[in-house]
GROMACS .gro file of C-alpha atoms in nm:
model
  314
    1MET     CA    1  27.914 -19.347   0.182
    2ARG     CA    2  27.896 -19.718   0.102
    3GLY     CA    3  28.048 -19.946   0.362
    4ILE     CA    4  28.347 -20.171   0.297
    5VAL     CA    5  28.260 -20.521   0.408
    6SER     CA    6  28.490 -20.743   0.614
    7PRO     CA    7  28.663 -21.026   0.421
    8LYS     CA    8  28.512 -21.260   0.681
    9LEU     CA    9  28.174 -21.208   0.514
   10THR     CA   10  28.280 -21.218   0.148
   11ASP     CA   11  28.187 -21.581   0.078
   12PHE     CA   12  27.865 -21.559   0.280
   13LEU     CA   13  27.751 -21.249   0.092
   14ALA     CA   14  27.846 -21.395  -0.245
   15LEU     CA   15  27.612 -21.687  -0.180
   16ALA     CA   16  27.339 -21.465  -0.035
   17ASN     CA   17  27.356 -21.223  -0.327
   18SER     CA   18  27.345 -21.512  -0.574
   19ASN     CA   19  27.030 -21.644  -0.409
   20ILE     CA   20  26.873 -21.296  -0.406
   21ALA     CA   21  26.952 -21.247  -0.775
   22LEU     CA   22  26.806 -21.587  -0.861
   23ALA     CA   23  26.487 -21.509  -0.669
   24LYS     CA   24  26.450 -21.179  -0.856
   25GLN     CA   25  26.516 -21.351  -1.188
   26ASN     CA   26  26.243 -21.605  -1.114
   27ASN     CA   27  26.009 -21.329  -0.992
   28VAL     CA   28  25.982 -21.484  -0.647
   29GLN     CA   29  25.768 -21.252  -0.435
   30PHE     CA   30  25.829 -21.175  -0.070
   31THR     CA   31  25.598 -21.360   0.167
   32PRO     CA   32  25.606 -21.381   0.547
   33THR     CA   33  25.663 -21.756   0.526
   34ILE     CA   34  25.963 -21.728   0.293
   35LEU     CA   35  26.128 -21.451   0.494
   36ARG     CA   36  26.071 -21.630   0.824
   37GLU     CA   37  26.222 -21.950   0.686
   38ASN     CA   38  26.521 -21.761   0.546
   39LEU     CA   39  26.592 -21.586   0.875
   40ASN     CA   40  26.561 -21.910   1.069
   41LYS     CA   41  26.831 -22.063   0.848
   42LEU     CA   42  27.081 -21.823   1.006
   43GLY     CA   43  27.040 -22.018   1.327
   44ALA     CA   44  27.287 -22.270   1.183
   45LEU     CA   45  27.556 -22.001   1.210
   46MET     CA   46  27.518 -21.974   1.588
   47SER     CA   47  27.658 -22.313   1.688
   48ASP     CA   48  27.849 -22.172   1.987
   49SER     CA   49  27.576 -22.170   2.250
   50PRO     CA   50  27.684 -22.162   2.616
   51SER     CA   51  27.504 -22.352   2.888
   52VAL     CA   52  27.306 -22.147   3.140
   53SER     CA   53  27.213 -22.295   3.477
   54TYR     CA   54  26.852 -22.172   3.477
   55ILE     CA   55  26.629 -22.156   3.168
   56ALA     CA   56  26.250 -22.161   3.191
   57ASP     CA   57  25.966 -22.102   2.947
   58GLU     CA   58  25.703 -21.885   3.112
   59ALA     CA   59  25.405 -21.678   2.999
   60LEU     CA   60  25.209 -21.368   3.085
   61THR     CA   61  24.835 -21.427   3.052
   62LEU     CA   62  24.593 -21.153   2.952
   63THR     CA   63  24.221 -21.179   2.888
   64ASP     CA   64  24.265 -21.188   2.510
   65ARG     CA   65  24.608 -21.344   2.461
   66THR     CA   66  24.916 -21.501   2.615
   67ILE     CA   67  25.268 -21.359   2.582
   68PRO     CA   68  25.528 -21.638   2.592
   69VAL     CA   69  25.870 -21.556   2.734
   70ARG     CA   70  26.191 -21.742   2.812
   71VAL     CA   71  26.385 -21.660   3.129
   72TYR     CA   72  26.761 -21.715   3.166
   73SER     CA   73  26.979 -21.680   3.473
   74PRO     CA   74  27.343 -21.789   3.511
   75ALA     CA   75  27.299 -21.796   3.889
   76PRO     CA   76  26.934 -21.787   4.002
   77GLU     CA   77  27.037 -21.763   4.367
   78LEU     CA   78  27.219 -21.432   4.310
   79PRO     CA   79  27.052 -21.089   4.283
   80LEU     CA   80  27.146 -21.006   3.925
   81PRO     CA   81  27.032 -20.714   3.707
   82VAL     CA   82  26.743 -20.774   3.467
   83LEU     CA   83  26.778 -20.750   3.088
   84VAL     CA   84  26.452 -20.761   2.890
   85HIS     CA   85  26.519 -20.874   2.532
   86PHE     CA   86  26.316 -20.794   2.220
   87HIS     CA   87  26.434 -20.983   1.910
   88GLY     CA   88  26.478 -20.842   1.562
   89GLY     CA   89  26.330 -20.955   1.231
   90GLY     CA   90  26.154 -20.663   1.067
   91HIS     CA   91  25.855 -20.695   1.304
   92MET     CA   92  25.762 -21.000   1.093
   93CYS     CA   93  26.029 -21.263   1.160
   94GLY     CA   94  26.242 -21.385   1.446
   95SER     CA   95  26.152 -21.570   1.763
   96VAL     CA   96  26.263 -21.660   2.111
   97ALA     CA   97  26.391 -21.991   1.972
   98LEU     CA   98  26.608 -21.829   1.702
   99TYR     CA   99  26.759 -21.586   1.952
  100ASP     CA  100  26.820 -21.850   2.218
  101PRO     CA  101  27.200 -21.860   2.157
  102ILE     CA  102  27.220 -21.481   2.180
  103CYS     CA  103  27.025 -21.473   2.506
  104ARG     CA  104  27.245 -21.748   2.649
  105HIS     CA  105  27.553 -21.541   2.568
  106LEU     CA  106  27.396 -21.231   2.721
  107ALA     CA  107  27.307 -21.409   3.045
  108SER     CA  108  27.645 -21.581   3.069
  109ILE     CA  109  27.878 -21.297   2.971
  110ALA     CA  110  27.686 -21.002   3.118
  111GLN     CA  111  27.587 -21.199   3.431
  112CYS     CA  112  27.225 -21.093   3.424
  113VAL     CA  113  26.874 -21.232   3.421
  114VAL     CA  114  26.749 -21.226   3.062
  115ILE     CA  115  26.379 -21.222   2.975
  116SER     CA  116  26.322 -21.292   2.605
  117VAL     CA  117  25.977 -21.185   2.482
  118GLU     CA  118  25.779 -21.365   2.209
  119TYR     CA  119  25.579 -21.068   2.084
  120ARG     CA  120  25.314 -21.079   1.811
  121LEU     CA  121  25.435 -21.035   1.453
  122ALA     CA  122  25.305 -20.859   1.143
  123PRO     CA  123  25.128 -20.893   0.908
  124GLU     CA  124  24.897 -21.110   1.117
  125TYR     CA  125  24.929 -20.856   1.398
  126PRO     CA  126  25.027 -20.513   1.260
  127TYR     CA  127  25.150 -20.212   1.456
  128PRO     CA  128  25.116 -20.157   1.750
  129ALA     CA  129  25.045 -20.516   1.862
  130GLY     CA  130  25.407 -20.623   1.906
  131VAL     CA  131  25.499 -20.305   2.091
  132GLU     CA  132  25.201 -20.355   2.323
  133ASP     CA  133  25.317 -20.709   2.407
  134CYS     CA  134  25.667 -20.586   2.488
  135GLU     CA  135  25.529 -20.301   2.697
  136TYR     CA  136  25.315 -20.539   2.899
  137ALA     CA  137  25.608 -20.774   2.953
  138LEU     CA  138  25.829 -20.487   3.066
  139ILE     CA  139  25.572 -20.358   3.315
  140HIS     CA  140  25.493 -20.703   3.458
  141TYR     CA  141  25.832 -20.877   3.425
  142ALA     CA  142  25.860 -20.941   3.802
  143GLN     CA  143  25.573 -21.192   3.778
  144LEU     CA  144  25.807 -21.412   3.575
  145LEU     CA  145  26.089 -21.421   3.828
  146ASN     CA  146  25.940 -21.597   4.130
  147ASP     CA  147  26.211 -21.864   4.110
  148VAL     CA  148  26.494 -21.627   4.025
  149ASN     CA  149  26.668 -21.376   4.247
  150HIS     CA  150  26.711 -21.038   4.081
  151GLN     CA  151  26.779 -20.671   4.128
  152ASP     CA  152  26.531 -20.393   4.057
  153SER     CA  153  26.758 -20.252   3.786
  154VAL     CA  154  26.601 -20.304   3.441
  155THR     CA  155  26.775 -20.268   3.106
  156ILE     CA  156  26.602 -20.328   2.774
  157ILE     CA  157  26.785 -20.460   2.468
  158GLY     CA  158  26.689 -20.516   2.107
  159ASP     CA  159  26.840 -20.552   1.764
  160SER     CA  160  26.690 -20.407   1.445
  161ALA     CA  161  26.310 -20.411   1.495
  162GLY     CA  162  26.372 -20.501   1.859
  163GLY     CA  163  26.578 -20.184   1.887
  164ALA     CA  164  26.284 -19.990   1.748
  165ILE     CA  165  26.064 -20.138   2.019
  166CYS     CA  166  26.319 -20.042   2.285
  167THR     CA  167  26.333 -19.681   2.170
  168SER     CA  168  25.954 -19.661   2.144
  169LEU     CA  169  25.914 -19.783   2.501
  170SER     CA  170  26.185 -19.549   2.625
  171MET     CA  171  26.005 -19.259   2.462
  172LYS     CA  172  25.673 -19.366   2.613
  173SER     CA  173  25.834 -19.395   2.957
  174LEU     CA  174  25.870 -19.016   2.957
  175THR     CA  175  25.495 -18.982   3.010
  176ASP     CA  176  25.384 -19.327   3.132
  177LYS     CA  177  25.520 -19.386   3.481
  178ARG     CA  178  25.424 -19.754   3.475
  179ILE     CA  179  25.721 -19.807   3.244
  180HIS     CA  180  26.054 -19.814   3.426
  181ILE     CA  181  26.374 -19.836   3.221
  182ASP     CA  182  26.719 -19.775   3.368
  183GLN     CA  183  26.914 -19.832   3.045
  184GLN     CA  184  26.863 -19.933   2.685
  185ILE     CA  185  27.093 -20.128   2.453
  186LEU     CA  186  27.034 -20.094   2.080
  187ILE     CA  187  27.200 -20.314   1.817
  188TYR     CA  188  27.173 -20.178   1.461
  189PRO     CA  189  26.831 -20.036   1.548
  190SER     CA  190  26.552 -19.927   1.317
  191VAL     CA  191  26.445 -19.584   1.443
  192ASP     CA  192  26.301 -19.403   1.139
  193TYR     CA  193  26.018 -19.559   0.940
  194THR     CA  194  26.007 -19.266   0.695
  195LEU     CA  195  26.300 -19.423   0.504
  196THR     CA  196  26.497 -19.103   0.460
  197SER     CA  197  26.846 -19.198   0.584
  198PRO     CA  198  27.127 -19.178   0.322
  199SER     CA  199  27.261 -19.527   0.398
  200LEU     CA  200  26.936 -19.677   0.270
  201ASP     CA  201  27.071 -19.581  -0.072
  202SER     CA  202  27.446 -19.630  -0.024
  203ASN     CA  203  27.411 -19.966   0.156
  204GLY     CA  204  27.075 -20.060   0.008
  205CYS     CA  205  27.183 -20.367  -0.187
  206GLY     CA  206  27.451 -20.634  -0.170
  207PHE     CA  207  27.473 -20.653   0.211
  208LEU     CA  208  27.203 -20.917   0.289
  209LEU     CA  209  26.934 -20.675   0.412
  210GLU     CA  210  26.822 -20.472   0.113
  211THR     CA  211  26.622 -20.149   0.112
  212SER     CA  212  26.352 -20.306  -0.106
  213ARG     CA  213  26.291 -20.566   0.164
  214ILE     CA  214  26.288 -20.303   0.438
  215LYS     CA  215  26.016 -20.114   0.251
  216TRP     CA  216  25.814 -20.433   0.217
  217TYR     CA  217  25.853 -20.511   0.587
  218PHE     CA  218  25.718 -20.168   0.676
  219GLU     CA  219  25.425 -20.206   0.436
  220GLN     CA  220  25.323 -20.518   0.628
  221TYR     CA  221  25.388 -20.365   0.970
  222PHE     CA  222  25.172 -20.056   0.924
  223LYS     CA  223  24.817 -20.142   0.829
  224GLN     CA  224  24.678 -19.958   0.529
  225SER     CA  225  24.444 -19.692   0.667
  226ASP     CA  226  24.385 -19.319   0.686
  227GLN     CA  227  24.603 -19.316   0.999
  228ARG     CA  228  24.900 -19.492   0.837
  229SER     CA  229  25.109 -19.178   0.781
  230ASP     CA  230  25.053 -19.064   1.139
  231GLN     CA  231  25.139 -19.410   1.271
  232ILE     CA  232  25.468 -19.414   1.081
  233LYS     CA  233  25.574 -19.084   1.236
  234GLN     CA  234  25.448 -19.185   1.580
  235ALA     CA  235  25.645 -19.510   1.566
  236SER     CA  236  25.971 -19.342   1.455
  237PRO     CA  237  26.171 -19.257   1.770
  238LEU     CA  238  26.415 -19.043   1.572
  239LEU     CA  239  26.123 -18.810   1.498
  240GLY     CA  240  25.976 -18.822   1.848
  241THR     CA  241  26.056 -18.667   2.183
  242ILE     CA  242  26.427 -18.680   2.264
  243ASN     CA  243  26.532 -18.519   2.590
  244ALA     CA  244  26.767 -18.569   2.883
  245ASN     CA  245  26.515 -18.788   3.068
  246LEU     CA  246  26.559 -19.077   2.826
  247PRO     CA  247  26.759 -19.370   2.969
  248LYS     CA  248  27.131 -19.414   2.941
  249THR     CA  249  27.197 -19.578   2.604
  250LEU     CA  250  27.448 -19.817   2.448
  251ILE     CA  251  27.417 -19.835   2.070
  252PHE     CA  252  27.593 -20.045   1.807
  253THR     CA  253  27.587 -19.971   1.436
  254ALA     CA  254  27.726 -20.165   1.140
  255GLY     CA  255  27.913 -19.990   0.860
  256CYS     CA  256  27.753 -20.196   0.581
  257ASP     CA  257  27.397 -20.170   0.712
  258PRO     CA  258  27.118 -19.981   0.531
  259LEU     CA  259  27.003 -19.868   0.879
  260ARG     CA  260  27.348 -19.737   0.974
  261ASP     CA  261  27.285 -19.364   0.937
  262GLU     CA  262  26.959 -19.352   1.133
  263GLY     CA  263  27.129 -19.533   1.421
  264ILE     CA  264  27.414 -19.282   1.415
  265ALA     CA  265  27.165 -18.994   1.396
  266TYR     CA  266  26.976 -19.129   1.697
  267ALA     CA  267  27.296 -19.160   1.901
  268LYS     CA  268  27.389 -18.801   1.813
  269ALA     CA  269  27.040 -18.674   1.897
  270LEU     CA  270  27.049 -18.843   2.237
  271SER     CA  271  27.392 -18.701   2.312
  272ALA     CA  272  27.286 -18.351   2.207
  273ALA     CA  273  26.987 -18.377   2.441
  274GLY     CA  274  27.212 -18.462   2.736
  275VAL     CA  275  27.159 -18.838   2.750
  276ASP     CA  276  27.457 -19.051   2.849
  277VAL     CA  277  27.537 -19.240   2.527
  278GLU     CA  278  27.799 -19.494   2.425
  279HIS     CA  279  27.818 -19.562   2.051
  280TYR     CA  280  28.030 -19.827   1.883
  281SER     CA  281  28.056 -19.885   1.509
  282PHE     CA  282  28.163 -20.213   1.353
  283ASP     CA  283  28.260 -20.072   1.017
  284GLY     CA  284  28.301 -20.398   0.823
  285MET     CA  285  27.986 -20.563   0.957
  286ILE     CA  286  27.644 -20.600   0.796
  287HIS     CA  287  27.296 -20.585   0.944
  288ALA     CA  288  27.220 -20.889   1.163
  289TYR     CA  289  27.587 -20.971   1.221
  290MET     CA  290  27.499 -21.100   1.568
  291LEU     CA  291  27.315 -21.387   1.396
  292LEU     CA  292  27.635 -21.476   1.207
  293HIS     CA  293  27.837 -21.569   1.515
  294ASP     CA  294  28.036 -21.851   1.355
  295LEU     CA  295  28.156 -21.618   1.076
  296VAL     CA  296  28.235 -21.309   1.284
  297LYS     CA  297  28.296 -21.449   1.631
  298GLN     CA  298  28.541 -21.176   1.735
  299GLU     CA  299  28.295 -20.897   1.655
  300CYS     CA  300  28.011 -21.079   1.829
  301MET     CA  301  28.216 -21.148   2.141
  302THR     CA  302  28.335 -20.786   2.151
  303THR     CA  303  27.971 -20.676   2.135
  304TYR     CA  304  27.879 -20.907   2.423
  305GLN     CA  305  28.174 -20.783   2.626
  306ARG     CA  306  28.080 -20.419   2.579
  307ILE     CA  307  27.726 -20.502   2.681
  308ALA     CA  308  27.861 -20.671   2.994
  309GLU     CA  309  28.071 -20.366   3.078
  310PHE     CA  310  27.771 -20.139   3.025
  311MET     CA  311  27.552 -20.356   3.249
  312ALA     CA  312  27.819 -20.361   3.519
  313LYS     CA  313  27.808 -19.982   3.541
  314ALA     CA  314  27.431 -19.970   3.597
   0.00000   0.00000   0.00000
């Protein structure tokens, strides 16, 4: 069923759809540079950015690379829970800088230490490079908090591709005891790279993120090889191991999102397996609504508040 979009987004989508149509008319091809620039433009719609008393750019250094991170704490002297954040962007776009307003809101409203991870992006670094960076950051996060008091409780959070990374790490934690996750928070997550969910058709055009672009993202994320088909299945949490040992989960879906149905299916699968799940649907919202704060402030603030309530129960 196709979603019915909120009137708050009508003008925004009219302009976005006009630009998309013009690009198609002029045969403008997707490129990483164009899509990264377009996503970064949404930063102008997050003008409400709260101050946070402690913000520091840190890094985890490995022999072959460095993983930059940004640490936020609203009260570094207090032992607050830890929230490790993986940004969205189709595994190709997004950054710590773009998501800075979101992480400020998370730290301020949920009263937690936020660690935002700058993982490697496709196509320069295809699967599983970004997941490996996030895994390393999750395992070694305590090295980043020498100047910040914190609890041992760890929650991971991600939107879209970041949600996919969360669910992949949660699934891996079932067999890899180095990975400790108390809870996961998923915001319109991508959890099935086989592209079989019905909403990819019903919501596949006209709502900013289009199915044609999703397919192109995935083509860049998974390197062309004999193992590509196996990688796609391996990376799809909806098709992987789902049992009662997965962490408690808070999941948000958007009614006008092409990824809506796979997020709903994942929530139902977790619940059926005995996992404690909270699922909220914002029926009139589109994919990436959290990046549109100035247009849908009420929905964004409600999302932050529910995250805060979820964190408080950890």
